[in-house]
Short mmCIF file of C-alpha atoms in Angstrom, two decimals:
data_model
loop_
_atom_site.label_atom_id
_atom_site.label_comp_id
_atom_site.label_asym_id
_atom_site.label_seq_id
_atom_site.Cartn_x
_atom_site.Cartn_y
_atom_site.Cartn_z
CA UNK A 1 -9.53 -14.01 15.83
CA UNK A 2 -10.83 -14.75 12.08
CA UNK A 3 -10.92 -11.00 11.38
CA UNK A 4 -7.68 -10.12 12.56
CA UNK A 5 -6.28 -13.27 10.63
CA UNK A 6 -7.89 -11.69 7.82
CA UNK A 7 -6.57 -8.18 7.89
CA UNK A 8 -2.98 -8.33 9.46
CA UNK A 9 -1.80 -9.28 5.86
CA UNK A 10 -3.84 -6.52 4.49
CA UNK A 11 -2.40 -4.21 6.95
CA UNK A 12 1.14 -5.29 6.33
CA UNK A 13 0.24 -4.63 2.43
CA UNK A 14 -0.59 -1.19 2.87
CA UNK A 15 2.00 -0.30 4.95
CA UNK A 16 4.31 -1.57 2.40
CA UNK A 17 2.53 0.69 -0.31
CA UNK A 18 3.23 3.99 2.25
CA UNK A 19 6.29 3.13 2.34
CA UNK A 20 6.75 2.39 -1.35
CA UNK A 21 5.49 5.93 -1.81
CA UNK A 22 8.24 7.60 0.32
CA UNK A 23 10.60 5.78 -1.22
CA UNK A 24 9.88 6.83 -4.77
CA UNK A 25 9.82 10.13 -3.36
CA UNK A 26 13.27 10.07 -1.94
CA UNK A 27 14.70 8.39 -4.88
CA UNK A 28 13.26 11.04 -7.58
CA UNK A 29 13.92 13.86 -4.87
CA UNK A 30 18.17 13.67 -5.87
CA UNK A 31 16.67 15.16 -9.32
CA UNK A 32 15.20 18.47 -8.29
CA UNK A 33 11.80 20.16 -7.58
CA UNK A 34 10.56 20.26 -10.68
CA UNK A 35 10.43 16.36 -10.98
CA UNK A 36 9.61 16.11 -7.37
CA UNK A 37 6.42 18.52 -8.13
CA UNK A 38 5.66 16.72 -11.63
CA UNK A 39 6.04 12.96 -10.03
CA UNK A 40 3.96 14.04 -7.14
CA UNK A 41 0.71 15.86 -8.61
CA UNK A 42 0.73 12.69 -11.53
CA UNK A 43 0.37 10.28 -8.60
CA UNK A 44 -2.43 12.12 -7.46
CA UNK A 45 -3.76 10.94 -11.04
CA UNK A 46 -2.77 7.97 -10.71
CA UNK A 47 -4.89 7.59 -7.37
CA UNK A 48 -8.23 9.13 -9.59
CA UNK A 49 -7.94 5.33 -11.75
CA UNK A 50 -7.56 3.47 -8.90
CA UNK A 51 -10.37 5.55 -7.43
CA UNK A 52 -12.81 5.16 -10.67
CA UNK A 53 -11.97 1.22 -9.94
CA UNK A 54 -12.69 1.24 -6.88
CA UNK A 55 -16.51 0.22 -7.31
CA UNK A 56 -15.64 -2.84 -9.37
CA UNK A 57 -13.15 -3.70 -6.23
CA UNK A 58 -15.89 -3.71 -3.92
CA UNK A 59 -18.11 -5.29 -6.25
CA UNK A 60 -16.12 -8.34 -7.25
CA UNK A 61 -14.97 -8.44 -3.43
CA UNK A 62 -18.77 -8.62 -1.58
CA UNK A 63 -19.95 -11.01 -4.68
CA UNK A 64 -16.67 -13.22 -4.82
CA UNK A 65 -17.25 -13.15 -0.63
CA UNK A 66 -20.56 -14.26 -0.78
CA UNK A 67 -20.04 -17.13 -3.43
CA UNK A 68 -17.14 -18.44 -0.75
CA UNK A 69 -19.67 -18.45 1.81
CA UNK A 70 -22.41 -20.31 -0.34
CA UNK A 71 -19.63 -22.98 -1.45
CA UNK A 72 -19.57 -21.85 -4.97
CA UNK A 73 -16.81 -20.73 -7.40
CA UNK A 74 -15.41 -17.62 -8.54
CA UNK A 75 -14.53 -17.77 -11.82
CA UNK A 76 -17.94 -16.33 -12.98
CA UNK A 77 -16.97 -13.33 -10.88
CA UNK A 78 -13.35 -13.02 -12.07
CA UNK A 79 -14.17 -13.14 -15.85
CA UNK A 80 -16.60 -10.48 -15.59
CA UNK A 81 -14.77 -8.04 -13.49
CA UNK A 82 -11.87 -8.31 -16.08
CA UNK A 83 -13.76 -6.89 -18.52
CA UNK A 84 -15.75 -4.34 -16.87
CA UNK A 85 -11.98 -3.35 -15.70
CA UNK A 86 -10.61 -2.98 -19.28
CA UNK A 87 -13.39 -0.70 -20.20
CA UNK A 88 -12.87 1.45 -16.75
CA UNK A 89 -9.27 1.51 -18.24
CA UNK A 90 -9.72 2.09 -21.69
CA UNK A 91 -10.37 5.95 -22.00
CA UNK A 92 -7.30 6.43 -19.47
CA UNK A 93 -5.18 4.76 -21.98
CA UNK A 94 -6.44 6.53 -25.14
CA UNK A 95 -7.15 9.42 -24.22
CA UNK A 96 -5.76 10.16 -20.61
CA UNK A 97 -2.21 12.00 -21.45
CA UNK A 98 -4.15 14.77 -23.26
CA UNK A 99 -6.56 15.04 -20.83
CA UNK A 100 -3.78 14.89 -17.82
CA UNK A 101 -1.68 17.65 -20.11
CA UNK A 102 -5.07 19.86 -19.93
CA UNK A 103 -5.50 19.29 -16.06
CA UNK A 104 -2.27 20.09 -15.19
CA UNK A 105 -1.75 22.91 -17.48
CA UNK A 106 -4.73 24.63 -15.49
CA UNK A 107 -3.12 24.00 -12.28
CA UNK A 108 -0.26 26.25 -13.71
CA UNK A 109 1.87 22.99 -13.68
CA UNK A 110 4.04 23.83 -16.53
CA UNK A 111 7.88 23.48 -17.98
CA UNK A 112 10.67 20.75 -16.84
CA UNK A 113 7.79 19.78 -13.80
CA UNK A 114 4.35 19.55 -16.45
CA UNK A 115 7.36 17.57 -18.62
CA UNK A 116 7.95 15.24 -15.47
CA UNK A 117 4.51 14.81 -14.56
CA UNK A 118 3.63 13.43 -18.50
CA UNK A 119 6.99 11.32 -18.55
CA UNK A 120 5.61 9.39 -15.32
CA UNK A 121 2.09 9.17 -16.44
CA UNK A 122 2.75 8.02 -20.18
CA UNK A 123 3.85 4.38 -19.21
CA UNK A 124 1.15 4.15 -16.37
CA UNK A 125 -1.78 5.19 -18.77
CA UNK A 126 -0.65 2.99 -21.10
CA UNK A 127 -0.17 -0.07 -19.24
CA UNK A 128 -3.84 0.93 -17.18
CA UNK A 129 -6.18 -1.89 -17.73
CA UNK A 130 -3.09 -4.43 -17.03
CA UNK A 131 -2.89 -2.26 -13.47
CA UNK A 132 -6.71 -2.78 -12.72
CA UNK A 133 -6.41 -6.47 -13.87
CA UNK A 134 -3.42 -7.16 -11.24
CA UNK A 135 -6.49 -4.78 -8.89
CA UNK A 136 -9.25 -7.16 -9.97
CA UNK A 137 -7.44 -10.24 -9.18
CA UNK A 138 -6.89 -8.48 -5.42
CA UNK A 139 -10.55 -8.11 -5.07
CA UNK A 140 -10.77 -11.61 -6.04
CA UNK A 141 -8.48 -13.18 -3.14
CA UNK A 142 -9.35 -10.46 -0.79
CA UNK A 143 -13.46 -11.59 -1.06
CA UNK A 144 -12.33 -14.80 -0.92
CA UNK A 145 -10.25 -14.56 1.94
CA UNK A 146 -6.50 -15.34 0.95
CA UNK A 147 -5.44 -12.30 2.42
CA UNK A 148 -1.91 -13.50 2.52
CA UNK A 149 -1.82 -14.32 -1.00
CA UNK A 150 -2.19 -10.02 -0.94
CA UNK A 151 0.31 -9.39 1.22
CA UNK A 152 2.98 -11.81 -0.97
CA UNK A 153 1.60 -9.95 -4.50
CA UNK A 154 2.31 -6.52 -2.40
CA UNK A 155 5.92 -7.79 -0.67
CA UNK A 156 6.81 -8.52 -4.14
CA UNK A 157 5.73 -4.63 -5.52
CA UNK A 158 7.63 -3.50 -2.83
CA UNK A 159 10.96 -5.51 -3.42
CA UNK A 160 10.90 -5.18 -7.34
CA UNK A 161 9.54 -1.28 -7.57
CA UNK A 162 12.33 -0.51 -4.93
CA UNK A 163 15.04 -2.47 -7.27
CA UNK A 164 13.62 -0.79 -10.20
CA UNK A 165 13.41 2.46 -8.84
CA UNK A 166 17.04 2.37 -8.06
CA UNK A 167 17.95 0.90 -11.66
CA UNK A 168 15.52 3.16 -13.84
CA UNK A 169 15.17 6.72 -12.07
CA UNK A 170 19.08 7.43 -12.54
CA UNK A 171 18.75 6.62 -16.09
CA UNK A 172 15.33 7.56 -16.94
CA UNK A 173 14.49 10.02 -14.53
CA UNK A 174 10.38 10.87 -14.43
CA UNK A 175 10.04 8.21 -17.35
CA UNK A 176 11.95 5.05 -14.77
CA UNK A 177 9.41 6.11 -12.25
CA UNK A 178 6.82 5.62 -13.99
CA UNK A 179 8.00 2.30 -16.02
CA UNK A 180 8.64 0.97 -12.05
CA UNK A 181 5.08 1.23 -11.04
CA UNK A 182 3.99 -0.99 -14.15
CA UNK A 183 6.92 -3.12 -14.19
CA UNK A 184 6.13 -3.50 -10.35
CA UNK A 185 2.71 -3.47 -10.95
CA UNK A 186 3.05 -6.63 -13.07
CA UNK A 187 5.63 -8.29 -10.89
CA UNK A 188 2.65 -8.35 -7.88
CA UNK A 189 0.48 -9.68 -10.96
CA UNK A 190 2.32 -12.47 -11.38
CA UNK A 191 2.27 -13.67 -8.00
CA UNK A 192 -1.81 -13.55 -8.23
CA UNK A 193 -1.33 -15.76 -10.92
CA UNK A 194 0.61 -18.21 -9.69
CA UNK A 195 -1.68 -18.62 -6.64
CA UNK A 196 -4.86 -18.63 -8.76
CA UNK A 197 -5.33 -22.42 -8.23
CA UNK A 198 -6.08 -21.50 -4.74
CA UNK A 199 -9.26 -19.70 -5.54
CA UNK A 200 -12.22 -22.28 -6.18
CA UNK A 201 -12.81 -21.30 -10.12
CA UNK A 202 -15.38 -23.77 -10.22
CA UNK A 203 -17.62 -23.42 -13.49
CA UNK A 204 -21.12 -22.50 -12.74
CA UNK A 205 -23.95 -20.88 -14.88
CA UNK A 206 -22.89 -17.34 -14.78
CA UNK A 207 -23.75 -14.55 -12.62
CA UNK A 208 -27.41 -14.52 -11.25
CA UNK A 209 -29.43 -11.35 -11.41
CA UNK A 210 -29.01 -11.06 -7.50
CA UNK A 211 -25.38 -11.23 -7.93
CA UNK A 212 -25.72 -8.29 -10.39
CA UNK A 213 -28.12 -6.08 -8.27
CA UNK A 214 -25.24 -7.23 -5.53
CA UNK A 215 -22.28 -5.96 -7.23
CA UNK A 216 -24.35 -2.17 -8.65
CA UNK A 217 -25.55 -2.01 -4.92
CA UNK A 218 -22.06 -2.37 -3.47
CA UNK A 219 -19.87 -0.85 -6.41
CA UNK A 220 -21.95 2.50 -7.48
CA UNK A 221 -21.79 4.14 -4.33
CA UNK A 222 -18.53 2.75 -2.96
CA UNK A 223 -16.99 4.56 -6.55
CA UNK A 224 -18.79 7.44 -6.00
CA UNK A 225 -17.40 7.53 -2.10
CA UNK A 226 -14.08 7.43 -2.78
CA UNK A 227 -14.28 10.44 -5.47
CA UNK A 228 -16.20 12.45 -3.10
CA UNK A 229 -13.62 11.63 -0.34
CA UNK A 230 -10.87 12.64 -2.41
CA UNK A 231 -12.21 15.76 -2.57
CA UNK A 232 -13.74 16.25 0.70
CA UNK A 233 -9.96 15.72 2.06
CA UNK A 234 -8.59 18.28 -0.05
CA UNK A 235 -11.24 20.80 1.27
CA UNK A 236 -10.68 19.85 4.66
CA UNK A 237 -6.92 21.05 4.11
CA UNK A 238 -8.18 24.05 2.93
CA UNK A 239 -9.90 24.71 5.82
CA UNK A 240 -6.44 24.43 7.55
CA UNK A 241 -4.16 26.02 5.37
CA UNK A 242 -6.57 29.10 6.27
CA UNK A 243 -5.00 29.26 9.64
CA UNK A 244 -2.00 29.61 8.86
CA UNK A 245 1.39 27.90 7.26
CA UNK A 246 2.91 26.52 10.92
CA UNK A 247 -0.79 24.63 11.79
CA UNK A 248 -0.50 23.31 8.11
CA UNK A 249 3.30 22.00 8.07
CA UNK A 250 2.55 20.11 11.25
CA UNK A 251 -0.89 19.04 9.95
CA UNK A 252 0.98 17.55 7.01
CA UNK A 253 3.38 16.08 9.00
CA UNK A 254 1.14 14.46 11.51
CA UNK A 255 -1.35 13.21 8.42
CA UNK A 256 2.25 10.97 7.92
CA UNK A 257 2.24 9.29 11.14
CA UNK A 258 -1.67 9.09 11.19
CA UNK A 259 -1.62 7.42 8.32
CA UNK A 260 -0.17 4.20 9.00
CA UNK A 261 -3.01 4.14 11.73
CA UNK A 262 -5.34 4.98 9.41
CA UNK A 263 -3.99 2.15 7.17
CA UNK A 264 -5.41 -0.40 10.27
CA UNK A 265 -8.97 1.06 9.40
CA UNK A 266 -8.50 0.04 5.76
CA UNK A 267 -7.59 -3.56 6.46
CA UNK A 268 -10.18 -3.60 8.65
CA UNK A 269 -12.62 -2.74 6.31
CA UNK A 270 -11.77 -5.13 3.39
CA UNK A 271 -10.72 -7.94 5.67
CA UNK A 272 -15.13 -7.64 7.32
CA UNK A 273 -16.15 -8.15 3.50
CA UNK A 274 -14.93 -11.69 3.26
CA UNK A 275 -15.49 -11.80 7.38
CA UNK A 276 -18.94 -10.97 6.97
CA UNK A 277 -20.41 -11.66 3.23
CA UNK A 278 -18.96 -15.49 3.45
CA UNK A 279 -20.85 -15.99 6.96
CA UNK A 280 -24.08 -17.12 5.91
CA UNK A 281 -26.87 -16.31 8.45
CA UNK A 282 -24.44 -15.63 11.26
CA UNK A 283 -24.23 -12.11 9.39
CA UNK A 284 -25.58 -10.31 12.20
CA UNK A 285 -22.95 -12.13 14.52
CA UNK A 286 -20.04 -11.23 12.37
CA UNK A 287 -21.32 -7.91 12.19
CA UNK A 288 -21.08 -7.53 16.28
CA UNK A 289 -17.92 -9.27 16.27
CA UNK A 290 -16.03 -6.81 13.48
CA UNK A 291 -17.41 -3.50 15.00
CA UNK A 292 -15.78 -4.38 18.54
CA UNK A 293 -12.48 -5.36 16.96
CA UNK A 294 -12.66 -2.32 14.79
CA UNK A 295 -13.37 0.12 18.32
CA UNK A 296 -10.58 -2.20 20.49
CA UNK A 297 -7.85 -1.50 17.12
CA UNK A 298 -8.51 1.64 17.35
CA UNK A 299 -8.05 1.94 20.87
CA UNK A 300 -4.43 0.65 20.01
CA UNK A 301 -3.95 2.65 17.30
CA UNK A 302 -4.62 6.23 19.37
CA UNK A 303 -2.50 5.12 21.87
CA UNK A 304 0.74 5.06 19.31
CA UNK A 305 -0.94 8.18 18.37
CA UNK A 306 -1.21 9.84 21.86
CA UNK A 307 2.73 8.71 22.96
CA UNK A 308 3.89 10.42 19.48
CA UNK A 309 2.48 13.43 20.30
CA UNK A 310 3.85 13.29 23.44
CA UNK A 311 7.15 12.52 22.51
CA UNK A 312 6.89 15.16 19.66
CA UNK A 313 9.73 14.73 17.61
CA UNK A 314 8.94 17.23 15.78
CA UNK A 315 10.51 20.67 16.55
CA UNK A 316 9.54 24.45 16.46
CA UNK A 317 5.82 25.64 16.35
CA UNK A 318 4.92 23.46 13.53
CA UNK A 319 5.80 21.04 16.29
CA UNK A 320 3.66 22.33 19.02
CA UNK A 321 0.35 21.65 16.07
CA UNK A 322 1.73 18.48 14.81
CA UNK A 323 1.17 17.19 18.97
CA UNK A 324 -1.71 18.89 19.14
CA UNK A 325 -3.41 17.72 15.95
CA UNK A 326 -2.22 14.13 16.88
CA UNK A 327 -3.92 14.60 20.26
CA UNK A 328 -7.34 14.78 18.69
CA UNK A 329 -6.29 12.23 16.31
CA UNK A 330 -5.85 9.52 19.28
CA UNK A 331 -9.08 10.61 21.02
CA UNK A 332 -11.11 9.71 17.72
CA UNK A 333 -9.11 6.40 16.46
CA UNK A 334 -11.12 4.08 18.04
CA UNK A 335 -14.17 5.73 16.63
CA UNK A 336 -12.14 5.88 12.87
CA UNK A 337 -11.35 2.30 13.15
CA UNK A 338 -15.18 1.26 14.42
CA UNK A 339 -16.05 3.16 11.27
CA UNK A 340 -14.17 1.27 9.05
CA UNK A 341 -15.14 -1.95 10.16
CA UNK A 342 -18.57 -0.83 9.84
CA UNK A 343 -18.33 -0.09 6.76
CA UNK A 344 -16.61 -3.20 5.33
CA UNK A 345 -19.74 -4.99 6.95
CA UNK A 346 -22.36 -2.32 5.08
CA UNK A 347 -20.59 -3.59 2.07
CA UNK A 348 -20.54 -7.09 2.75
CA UNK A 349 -24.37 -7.38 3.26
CA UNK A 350 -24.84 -5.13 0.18
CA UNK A 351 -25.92 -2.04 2.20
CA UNK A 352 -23.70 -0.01 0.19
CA UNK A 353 -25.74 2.97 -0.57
CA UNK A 354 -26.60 3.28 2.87
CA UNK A 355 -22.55 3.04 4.56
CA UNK A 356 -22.01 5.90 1.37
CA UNK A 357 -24.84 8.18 2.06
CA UNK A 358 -23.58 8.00 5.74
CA UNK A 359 -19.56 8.46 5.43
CA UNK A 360 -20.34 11.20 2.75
CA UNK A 361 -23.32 13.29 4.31
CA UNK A 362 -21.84 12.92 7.68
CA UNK A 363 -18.25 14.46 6.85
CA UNK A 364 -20.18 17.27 4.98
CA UNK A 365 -22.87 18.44 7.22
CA UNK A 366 -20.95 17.35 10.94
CA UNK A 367 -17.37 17.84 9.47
CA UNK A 368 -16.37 20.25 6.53
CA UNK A 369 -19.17 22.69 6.49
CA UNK A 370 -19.20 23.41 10.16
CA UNK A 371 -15.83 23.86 10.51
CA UNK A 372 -15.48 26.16 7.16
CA UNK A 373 -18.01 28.56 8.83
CA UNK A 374 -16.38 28.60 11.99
CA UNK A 375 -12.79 29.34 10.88
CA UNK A 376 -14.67 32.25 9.16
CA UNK A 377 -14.97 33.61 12.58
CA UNK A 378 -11.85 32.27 14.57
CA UNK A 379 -8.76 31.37 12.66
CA UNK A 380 -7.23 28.44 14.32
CA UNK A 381 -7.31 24.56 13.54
CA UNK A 382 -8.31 23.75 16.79
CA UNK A 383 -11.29 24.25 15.69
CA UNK A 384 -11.50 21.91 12.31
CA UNK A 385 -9.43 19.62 14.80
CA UNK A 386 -12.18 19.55 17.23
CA UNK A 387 -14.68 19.18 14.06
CA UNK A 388 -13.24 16.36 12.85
CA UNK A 389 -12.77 14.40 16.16
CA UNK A 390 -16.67 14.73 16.94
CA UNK A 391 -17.70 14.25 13.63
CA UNK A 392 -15.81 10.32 13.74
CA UNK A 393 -17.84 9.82 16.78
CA UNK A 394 -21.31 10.79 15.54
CA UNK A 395 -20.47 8.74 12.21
CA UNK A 396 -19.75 5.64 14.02
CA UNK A 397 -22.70 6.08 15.86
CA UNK A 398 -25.11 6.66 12.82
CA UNK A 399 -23.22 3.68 10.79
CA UNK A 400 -24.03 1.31 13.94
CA UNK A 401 -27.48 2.29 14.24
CA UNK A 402 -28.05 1.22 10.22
CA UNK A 403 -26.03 -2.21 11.05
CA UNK A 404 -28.87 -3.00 14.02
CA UNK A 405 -31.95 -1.61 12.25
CA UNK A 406 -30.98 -3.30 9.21
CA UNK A 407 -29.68 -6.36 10.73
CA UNK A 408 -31.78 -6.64 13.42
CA UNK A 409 -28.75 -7.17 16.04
CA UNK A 410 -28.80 -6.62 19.89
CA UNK A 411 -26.76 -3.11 20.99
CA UNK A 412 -23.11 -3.69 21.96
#
């Protein structure tokens, strides 16, 4: 199927990334905690750029989609999302050590590990609106469909950050980290380039005022989304850590193994931009067609998830929650999938305030909140657990119902 065409590469790319990640953990780990701490919490601020991006991403992908679909070029579209992108990365690079020496100082992050954290950050923040260029041109050939052209740019992050880690981090320590994400960075940057004759960068007369309204529409709340989310997680783990350190070691462990599932949801949703926003006025077909894909993944996905916790190969009581948190996990993929693909299709059809007010309200009111209040009462994750697992459900539902009132299409 088109969709699937579209997203294995994108799936396959952010695999690669969580494994990247491990991998620069277990390379840095040979140097002790503190570097292991500082390397760590920076990539966490590393993650806030690429989150502040993330509404010119969806912007430049829906509005470089729907050009594709109308038979008209990109260029327009690249150009301008280059230099919105260098003024997104601007006040990182002049002004984002201090301010990442300030926010870690008042996390009590401090000595050899506040030392690390800087050395890693210092070539990152200064190389930052190079990064969101190399992110800019992914939008690009993600809207446009050349997924695989992603998944090359990302094989070759993978191959040359894993090279580099090996060749810097012994001499360099915190510093070679760092210098092997841009180096890395750059390396996946090239490829883009060297594949930019396959985007059509036919001249045109500029961006339209629809195109503009497009891109705020889409980009606005999808930024404000994923800083909300970032947050919203972090509470969420509260809420478990509450209960206990055993339900939160296997909580940890299992958010591992749930994440490469999770990584199908977010391949699904940036492969239904291009799927979707290039399909003309079979929108509302698309849309059908990428919401059942999204439920049957996920279907897939929890049963990996299920047999895992089955198997549990992971020991002692943390264990016994890691099975039991992937147990819940499974019996909500399919709706965490559908979600995603949703999503992706909100975005492609510029309903993005709508898919933001949904995915953020309904993890607040159905999600966090209840289950903060109840743990007040009865300390045990289940209960979060339970939260979370009803709360994908009810989201699906309520981002379906905004696809077919919007989009006027027939229930599944």
């Amino acid at each position: 199927m088109e969709l699937l065409r579209l997203a294995i590469p994108i799936l396959l790319s952010n695999w690669l990334y969580s494994v990247q990640s491990l991998v620069t953990l277990a390379v840095v780990s040979a140097y002790g905690e503190d570097i292991i701490a500082g390397v760590g919490f920076a990539s966490t601020l590393v993650w806030l750029l690429y989150s502040l991006h993330e509404g010119v991403y969806a912007a430049t992908a829906t509005v470089a989609a729907r050009r594709v679909g109308e038979g008209r070029g990109v260029g327009e579209v690249l150009a301008a999302s280059l230099l919105i992108s260098a003024a997104v990365a601007a006040p990182f690079s002049l002004f984002g050590e201090e301010a990442a020496k300030l926010f870690l100082e008042s996390f009590s992050v401090k000595g050899k590990a506040l030392e690390a954290a800087l050395s890693y950050l210092r070539p990152v923040l200064l190389a930052a609106p190079l990064l969101l260029w190399v992110n800019t041109l992914n939008a690009v050939f993600t809207g446009a469909g050349k997924s695989r052209v992603v998944f090359w740019s990302t094989g070759a992050v993978f191959i040359s950050g894993t090279l580099l880690l090996l060749f810097l981090v012994p001499r360099l320590e915190a510093e070679g980290a760092g210098l092997a994400v841009v180096a890395s960075e750059l390396t996946g940057g090239a490829v883009y380039l060297l594949k930019l004759r396959e985007l059509p960068l036919k001249p045109g007369r500029g961006l339209s005022k629809g195109e503009v309204r497009l891109g705020l529409k889409v980009g606005l709340p999808a930024a404000a989304e994923s800083l909300l989310s970032s947050v919203s997680f972090n509470l969420f783990s509260g809420v478990v850590a509450a209960c206990g350190t055993a339900p939160l070691a296997g909580y940890q462990l299992a958010l591992r193994v749930e994440g490469f599932a999770t990584a199908l949801g977010y391949a699904l949703l940036e492969a239904a931009v291009p799927f979707v926003g290039a399909a003309g006025g079979k929108m509302a077909e698309r849309a059908r067609e990428a919401v059942k894909v999204g439920l049957i993944s996920g279907a897939a996905a929890g049963a990996v998830l299920l047999l895992t916790a089955l198997i549990r190969p992971v020991g002692g009581e943390a264990g016994r929650w890691f099975s039991l948190y992937l147990l819940t996990a499974a019996a909500a993929q399919p709706a965490v999938c559908g979600s995603f693909a949703a999503t992706g299709t909100l975005r492609a059809t510029g309903l993005g305030p709508e898919e933001a007010a949904v995915n953020v309200g309904s993890y607040w009111l159905f999600r966090l909140l209840p289950a903060w209040l109840a743990v007040k009462a009865v300390k045990t994750p289940l209960i979060p657990w339970g939260f979370a697992a009803a709360e994908s459900w009810l989201r699906f539902a309520l981002l379906r119902l905004v696809l077919k009132v919007r989009l006027r299409w027939e229930a599944l």
